[in-house]
Coordinates of C-alpha atoms and ligand atoms in Angstrom, one line a residue:
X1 CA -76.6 -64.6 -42.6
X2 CA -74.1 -64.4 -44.9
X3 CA -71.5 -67.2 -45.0
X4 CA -68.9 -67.4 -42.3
X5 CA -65.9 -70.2 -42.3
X6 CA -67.8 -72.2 -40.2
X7 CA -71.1 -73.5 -40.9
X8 CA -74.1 -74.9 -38.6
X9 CA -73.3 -78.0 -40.8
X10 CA -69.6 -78.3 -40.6
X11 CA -70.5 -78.1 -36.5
X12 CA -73.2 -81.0 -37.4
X13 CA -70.3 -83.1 -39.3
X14 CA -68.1 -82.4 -36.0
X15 CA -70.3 -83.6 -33.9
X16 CA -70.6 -87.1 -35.7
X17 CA -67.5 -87.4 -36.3
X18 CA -66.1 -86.9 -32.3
X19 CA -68.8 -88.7 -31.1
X20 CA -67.8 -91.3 -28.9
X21 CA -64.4 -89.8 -28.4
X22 CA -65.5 -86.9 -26.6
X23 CA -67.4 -87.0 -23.2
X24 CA -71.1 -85.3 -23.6
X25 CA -70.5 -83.4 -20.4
X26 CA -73.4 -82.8 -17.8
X27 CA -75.9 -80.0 -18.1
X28 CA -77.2 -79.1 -14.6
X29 CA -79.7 -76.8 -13.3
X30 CA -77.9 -74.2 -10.4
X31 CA -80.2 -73.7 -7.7
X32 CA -78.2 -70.7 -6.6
X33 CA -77.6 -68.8 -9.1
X34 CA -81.4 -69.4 -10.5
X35 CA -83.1 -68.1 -7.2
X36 CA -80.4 -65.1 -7.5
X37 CA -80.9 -64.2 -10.8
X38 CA -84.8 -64.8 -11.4
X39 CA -84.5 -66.9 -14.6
X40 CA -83.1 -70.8 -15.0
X41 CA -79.4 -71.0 -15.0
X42 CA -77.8 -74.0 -16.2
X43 CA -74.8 -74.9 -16.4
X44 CA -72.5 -76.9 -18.8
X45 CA -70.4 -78.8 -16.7
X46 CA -67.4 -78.9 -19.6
X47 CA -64.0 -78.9 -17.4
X48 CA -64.9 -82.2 -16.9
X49 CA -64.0 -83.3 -20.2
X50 CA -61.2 -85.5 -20.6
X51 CA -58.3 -83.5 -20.3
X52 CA -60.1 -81.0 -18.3
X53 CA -61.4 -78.5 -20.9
X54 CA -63.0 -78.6 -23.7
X55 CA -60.0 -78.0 -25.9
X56 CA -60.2 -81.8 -27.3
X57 CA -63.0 -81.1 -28.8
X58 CA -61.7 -78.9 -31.3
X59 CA -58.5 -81.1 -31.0
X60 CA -60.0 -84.2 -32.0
X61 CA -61.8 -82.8 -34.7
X62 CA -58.8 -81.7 -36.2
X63 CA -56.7 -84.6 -36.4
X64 CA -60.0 -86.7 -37.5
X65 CA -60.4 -84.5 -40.4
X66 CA -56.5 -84.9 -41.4
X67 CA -55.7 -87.7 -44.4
X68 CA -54.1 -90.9 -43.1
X69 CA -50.8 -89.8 -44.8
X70 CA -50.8 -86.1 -42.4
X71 CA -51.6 -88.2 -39.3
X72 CA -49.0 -90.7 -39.7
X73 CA -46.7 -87.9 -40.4
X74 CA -48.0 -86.3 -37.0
X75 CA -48.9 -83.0 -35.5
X76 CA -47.2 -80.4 -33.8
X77 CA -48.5 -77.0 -31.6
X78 CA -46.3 -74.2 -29.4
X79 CA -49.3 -74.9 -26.7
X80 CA -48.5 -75.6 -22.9
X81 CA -51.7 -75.2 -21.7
X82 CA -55.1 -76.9 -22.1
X83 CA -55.0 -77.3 -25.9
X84 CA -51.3 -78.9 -25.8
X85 CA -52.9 -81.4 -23.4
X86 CA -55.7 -81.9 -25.5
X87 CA -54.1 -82.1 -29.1
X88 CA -51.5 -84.8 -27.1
X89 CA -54.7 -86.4 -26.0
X90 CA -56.4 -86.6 -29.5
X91 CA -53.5 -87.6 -31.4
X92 CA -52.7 -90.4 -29.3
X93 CA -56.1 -91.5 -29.2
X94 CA -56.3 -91.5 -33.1
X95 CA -53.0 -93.5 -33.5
X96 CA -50.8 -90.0 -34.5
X97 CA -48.5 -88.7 -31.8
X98 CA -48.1 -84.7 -31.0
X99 CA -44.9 -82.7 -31.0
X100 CA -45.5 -80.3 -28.5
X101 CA -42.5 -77.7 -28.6
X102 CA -42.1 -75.3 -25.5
X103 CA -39.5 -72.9 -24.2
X104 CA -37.1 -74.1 -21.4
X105 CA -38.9 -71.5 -19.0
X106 CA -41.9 -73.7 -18.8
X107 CA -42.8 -75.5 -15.6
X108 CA -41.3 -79.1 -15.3
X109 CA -45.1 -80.4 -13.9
X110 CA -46.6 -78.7 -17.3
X111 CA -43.7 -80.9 -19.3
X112 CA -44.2 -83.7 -17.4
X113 CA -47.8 -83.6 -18.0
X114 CA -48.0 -83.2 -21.4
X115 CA -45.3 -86.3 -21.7
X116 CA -47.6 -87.9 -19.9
X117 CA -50.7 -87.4 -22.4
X118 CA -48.7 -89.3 -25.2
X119 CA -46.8 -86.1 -26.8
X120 CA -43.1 -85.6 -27.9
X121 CA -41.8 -82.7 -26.0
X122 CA -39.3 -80.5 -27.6
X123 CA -37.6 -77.9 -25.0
X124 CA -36.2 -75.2 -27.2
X125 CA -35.1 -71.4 -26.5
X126 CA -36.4 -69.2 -23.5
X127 CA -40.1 -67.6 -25.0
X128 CA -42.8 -68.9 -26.7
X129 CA -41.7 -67.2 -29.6
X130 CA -38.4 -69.6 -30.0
X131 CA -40.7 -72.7 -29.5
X132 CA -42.9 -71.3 -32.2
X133 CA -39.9 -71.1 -34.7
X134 CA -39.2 -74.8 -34.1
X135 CA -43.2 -75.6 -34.6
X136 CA -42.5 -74.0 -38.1
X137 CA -39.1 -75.6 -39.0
X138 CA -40.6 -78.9 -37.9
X139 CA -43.6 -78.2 -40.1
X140 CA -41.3 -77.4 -43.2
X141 CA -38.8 -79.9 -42.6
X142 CA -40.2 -82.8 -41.0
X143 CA -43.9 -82.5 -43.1
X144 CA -45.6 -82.2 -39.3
X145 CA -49.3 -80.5 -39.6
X146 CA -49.1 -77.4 -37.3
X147 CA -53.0 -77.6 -35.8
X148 CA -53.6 -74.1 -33.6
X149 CA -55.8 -73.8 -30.7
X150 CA -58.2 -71.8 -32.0
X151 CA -58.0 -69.7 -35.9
X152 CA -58.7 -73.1 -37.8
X153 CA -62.0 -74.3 -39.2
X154 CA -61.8 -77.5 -37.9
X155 CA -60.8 -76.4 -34.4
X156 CA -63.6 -74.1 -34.6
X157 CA -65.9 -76.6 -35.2
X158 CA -65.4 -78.8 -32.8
X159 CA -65.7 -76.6 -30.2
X160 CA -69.2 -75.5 -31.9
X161 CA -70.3 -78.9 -30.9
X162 CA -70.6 -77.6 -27.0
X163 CA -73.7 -75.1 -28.7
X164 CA -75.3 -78.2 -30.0
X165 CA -75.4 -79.9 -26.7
X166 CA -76.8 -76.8 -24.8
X167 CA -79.4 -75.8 -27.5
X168 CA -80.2 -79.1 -26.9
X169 CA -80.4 -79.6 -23.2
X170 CA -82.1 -76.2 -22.6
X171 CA -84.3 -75.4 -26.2
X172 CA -85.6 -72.3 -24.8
X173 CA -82.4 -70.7 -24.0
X174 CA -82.4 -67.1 -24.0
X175 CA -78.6 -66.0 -23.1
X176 CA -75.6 -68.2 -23.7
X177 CA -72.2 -66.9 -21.8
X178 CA -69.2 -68.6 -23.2
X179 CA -65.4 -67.7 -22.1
X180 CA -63.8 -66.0 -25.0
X181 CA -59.8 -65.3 -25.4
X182 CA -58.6 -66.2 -29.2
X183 CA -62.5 -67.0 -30.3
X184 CA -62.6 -70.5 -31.2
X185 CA -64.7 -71.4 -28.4
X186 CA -67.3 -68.2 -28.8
X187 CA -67.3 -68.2 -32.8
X188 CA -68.5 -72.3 -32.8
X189 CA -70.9 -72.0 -29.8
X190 CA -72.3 -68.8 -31.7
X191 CA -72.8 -70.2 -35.1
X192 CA -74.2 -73.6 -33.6
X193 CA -76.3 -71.9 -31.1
X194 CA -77.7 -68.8 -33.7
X195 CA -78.1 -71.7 -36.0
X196 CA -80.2 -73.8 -34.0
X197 CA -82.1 -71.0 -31.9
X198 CA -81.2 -67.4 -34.4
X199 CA -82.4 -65.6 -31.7
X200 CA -80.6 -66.7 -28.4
X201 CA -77.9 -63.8 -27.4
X202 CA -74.1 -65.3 -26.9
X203 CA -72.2 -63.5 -24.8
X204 CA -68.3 -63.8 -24.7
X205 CA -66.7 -63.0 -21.5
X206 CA -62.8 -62.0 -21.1
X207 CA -60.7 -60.3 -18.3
X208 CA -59.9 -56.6 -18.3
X209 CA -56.5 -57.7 -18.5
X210 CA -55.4 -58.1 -21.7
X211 CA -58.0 -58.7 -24.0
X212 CA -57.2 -59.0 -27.3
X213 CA -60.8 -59.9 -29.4
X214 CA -61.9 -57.3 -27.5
X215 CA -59.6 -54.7 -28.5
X216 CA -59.8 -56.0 -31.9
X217 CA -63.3 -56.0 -31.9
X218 CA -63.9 -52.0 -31.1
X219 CA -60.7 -51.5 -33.4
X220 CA -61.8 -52.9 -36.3
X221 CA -59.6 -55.6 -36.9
X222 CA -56.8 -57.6 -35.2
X223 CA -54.8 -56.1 -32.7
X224 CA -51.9 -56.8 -30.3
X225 CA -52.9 -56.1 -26.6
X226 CA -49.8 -56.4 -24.2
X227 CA -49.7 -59.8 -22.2
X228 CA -50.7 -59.5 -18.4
X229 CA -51.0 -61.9 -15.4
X230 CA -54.3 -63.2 -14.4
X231 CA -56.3 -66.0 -12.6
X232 CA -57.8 -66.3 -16.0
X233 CA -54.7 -67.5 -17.8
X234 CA -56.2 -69.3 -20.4
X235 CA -57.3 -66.1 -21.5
X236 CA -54.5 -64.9 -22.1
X237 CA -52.6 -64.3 -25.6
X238 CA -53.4 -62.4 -28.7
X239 CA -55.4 -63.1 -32.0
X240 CA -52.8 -63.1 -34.1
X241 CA -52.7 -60.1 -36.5
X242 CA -53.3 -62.7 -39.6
X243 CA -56.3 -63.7 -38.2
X244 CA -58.2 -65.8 -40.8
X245 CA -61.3 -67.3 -38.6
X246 CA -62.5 -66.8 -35.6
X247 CA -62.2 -62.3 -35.9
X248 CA -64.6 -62.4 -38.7
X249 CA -67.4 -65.0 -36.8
X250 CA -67.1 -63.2 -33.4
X251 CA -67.6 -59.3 -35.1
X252 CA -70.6 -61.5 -37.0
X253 CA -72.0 -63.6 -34.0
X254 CA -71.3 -62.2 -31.0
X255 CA -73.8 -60.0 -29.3
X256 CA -71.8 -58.4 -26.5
X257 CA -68.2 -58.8 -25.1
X258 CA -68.2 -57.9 -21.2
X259 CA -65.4 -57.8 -19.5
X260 CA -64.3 -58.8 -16.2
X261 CA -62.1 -57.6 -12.7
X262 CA -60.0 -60.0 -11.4
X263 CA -61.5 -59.7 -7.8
X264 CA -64.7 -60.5 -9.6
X265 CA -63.5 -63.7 -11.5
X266 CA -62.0 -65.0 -8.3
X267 CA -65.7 -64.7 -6.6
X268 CA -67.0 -66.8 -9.7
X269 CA -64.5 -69.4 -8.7
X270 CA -65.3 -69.2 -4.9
X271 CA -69.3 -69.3 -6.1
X272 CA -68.3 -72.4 -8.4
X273 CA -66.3 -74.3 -5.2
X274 CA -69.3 -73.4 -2.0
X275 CA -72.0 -73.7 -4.0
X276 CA -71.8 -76.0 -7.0
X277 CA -69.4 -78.3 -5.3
X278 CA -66.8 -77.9 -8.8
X279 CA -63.7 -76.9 -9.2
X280 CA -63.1 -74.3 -11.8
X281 CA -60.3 -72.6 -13.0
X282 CA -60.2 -68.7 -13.6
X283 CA -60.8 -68.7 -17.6
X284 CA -63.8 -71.3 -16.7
X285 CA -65.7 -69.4 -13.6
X286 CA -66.0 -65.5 -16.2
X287 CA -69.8 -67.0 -16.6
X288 CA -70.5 -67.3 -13.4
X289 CA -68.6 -64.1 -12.3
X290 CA -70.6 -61.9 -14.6
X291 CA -73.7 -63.1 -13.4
X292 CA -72.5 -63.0 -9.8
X293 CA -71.9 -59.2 -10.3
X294 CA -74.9 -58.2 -12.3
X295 CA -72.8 -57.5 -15.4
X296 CA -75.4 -58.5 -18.0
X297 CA -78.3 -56.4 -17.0
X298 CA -81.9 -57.5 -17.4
X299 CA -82.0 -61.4 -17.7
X300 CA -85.4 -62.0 -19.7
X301 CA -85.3 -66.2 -19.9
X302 CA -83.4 -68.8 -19.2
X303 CA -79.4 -68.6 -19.2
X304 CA -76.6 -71.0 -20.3
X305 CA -73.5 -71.2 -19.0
X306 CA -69.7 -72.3 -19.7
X307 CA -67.7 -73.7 -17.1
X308 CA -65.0 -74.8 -20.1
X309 CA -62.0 -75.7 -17.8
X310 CA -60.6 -77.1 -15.0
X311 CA -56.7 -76.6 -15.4
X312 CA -55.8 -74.7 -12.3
X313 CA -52.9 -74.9 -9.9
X314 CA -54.5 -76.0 -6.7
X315 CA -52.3 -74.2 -4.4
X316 CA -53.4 -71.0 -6.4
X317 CA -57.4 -72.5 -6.0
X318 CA -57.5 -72.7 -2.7
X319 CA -55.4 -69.2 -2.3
X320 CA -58.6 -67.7 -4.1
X321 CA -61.1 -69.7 -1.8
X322 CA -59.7 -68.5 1.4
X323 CA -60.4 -65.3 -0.1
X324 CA -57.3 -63.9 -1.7
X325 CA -59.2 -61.8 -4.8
X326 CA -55.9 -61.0 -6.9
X327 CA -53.0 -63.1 -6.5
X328 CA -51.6 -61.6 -9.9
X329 CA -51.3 -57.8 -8.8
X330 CA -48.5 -55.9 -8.7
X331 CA -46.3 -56.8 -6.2
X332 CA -48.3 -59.6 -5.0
X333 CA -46.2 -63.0 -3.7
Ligands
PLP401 C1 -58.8 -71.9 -24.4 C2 -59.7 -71.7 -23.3 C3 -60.7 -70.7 -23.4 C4 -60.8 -69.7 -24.5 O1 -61.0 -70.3 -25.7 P1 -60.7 -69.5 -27.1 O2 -61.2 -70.5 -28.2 O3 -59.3 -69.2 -27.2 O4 -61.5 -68.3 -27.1 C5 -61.5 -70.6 -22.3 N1 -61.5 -71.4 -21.2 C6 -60.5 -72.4 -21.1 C7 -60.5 -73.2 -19.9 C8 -59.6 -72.5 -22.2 O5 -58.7 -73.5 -22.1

């Protein structure tokens, strides 16, 4: 295999070095979904991770590998979602703090949870896209270290960690189905996983709406795929058209990309709730979902499977488990 940016031994060095300040989530066997799809199917129980995804791992990897001087300077992100709260999370914990900059559109519980976490918020502009130019001013003016949630090797990495863990809680794993939206997740499972076991498949899994590695992927190269609603938010976003990391090791790594209906994600959540007893968001119940609707053909050994997040509104949860199967359509309240 030729070398990618992220090595089987940088994911070895991550795992060290976050060990101890990550939770080592469960690994459980599901009953149901085993007897329905004729092989083992475990799953990796990762939204319960502190900070409910497994974002911090990659987080806290990233401000570990930073010199004393960056992390006293601290580090700043655009990101309201699961890897704002985890970078806020790992930079506290490290003794840095996180300048988390977002747009005044943004939900007060989402500020007031990320205030929570330990992080400076900065409210700037209406869009992401304003927030982002104050991520870059403070990062020229202020000396903050800009760390993304997902094109940068140590991000990568720490994610990757999450492939060690499964290679080794199920050694004979045949099929490993990871969530995929900007590939830092999918391109360090896949190079730990292929590293460990070269010929375990990894899957990525994405919504049909708005998939941007995907596009990417059958394109060629990075493109920009326009931005749609879905239960699967996490998902959401583009590549960035400079992509420097995570484009290269999912065209290398990944064996398939399958995508996914809403009305099929919300039964992977509904599965996840009635019969595992978890709570799952959207972007964390794809795994389940494709297996649920027999999206990955002929299963020939035992499969692995992501749960990576938790981070939904509940109000929206329990709208899906009464049986609502698109909340996000046109139209729709
Ligand atoms: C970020 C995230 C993903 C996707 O991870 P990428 O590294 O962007 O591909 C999947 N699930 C959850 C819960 C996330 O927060």
């Amino acid at each position: 295999m030729k070398t990618l940016p992220v090595t089987l031994t940088d994911i070895e060095q991550a795992a060290r070095r976050i060990e101890g300040r990550v939770l080592r989530t469960p690994f459980v066997l599901s009953a149901a979904l085993s007897e329905r799809c004729g092989v083992p199917v475990g799953l990796k129980l990762e939204h319960h991770q502190t900070t409910g995804s497994f974002k911090l791992r990659g987080a806290t990897n990233a401000v570990l590998s930073l010199s004393a001087q960056e992390r006293a300077r601290g580090v700043v992100a655009a990101s309201t979602g699961n890897h704002g709260r985890a970078l806020s999370h790992a930079a506290k914990a490290e003794g840095s703090v996180a300048t988390i900059c977002m747009s005044r559109l943004v939900p007060q519980n989402k500020v007031s949870e990320i205030r929570r976490l330990g992080a400076n918020v900065r409210i700037v502009g209406r869009s992401q896209d304003e927030a982002q130019v104050e991520v870059d001013r403070l990062v020229a003016e202020d000396g903050l270290v800009m760390l993304p949630p997902f094109d940068h090797p140590a991000i990568v990495a720490g994610q990757g960690t999450l492939g060690l863990e499964i290679v080794e809680a199920m050694p004979d794993v045949a099929t490993v189905l990871v969530p995929l939206s900007g590939g830092g997740l999918a391109a360090g499972v896949a190079a730990a996983v292929k590293g460990r076991s070269p010929r375990t498949r990894v899957i990525g899994l994405t919504m049909e709406r708005g998939a941007a590695m995907k596009a990417s992927l059958d394109a060629g190269h990075p493109v920009q795929v326009e931005e749609v609603a879905s239960l699967a938010d996490s998902l959401g976003g583009g590549i960035g058209l400079a992509n420097a990391v995570t484009f290269a090791m999912c065209r290398a790594l990944l064996d398939d990309v399958i995508l996914l209906t809403e009305a099929e994600i919300a039964a992977g959540m509904r599965h996840a709730y009635e019969e595992e007893r978890e709570v799952v968001e959207g972007a964390g119940a794809v795994g389940i979902a494709a297996l649920l609707a027999g999206r990955l053909g002929r299963l020939d050994g035992p499969v692995a499977v992501i749960l990576s997040g938790r981070n939904v509104d509940m109000g929206l949860h329990r709208r899906v488990i009464n049986g609502e199967t698109d909340p996000f359509r046109e139209g729709a309240a």
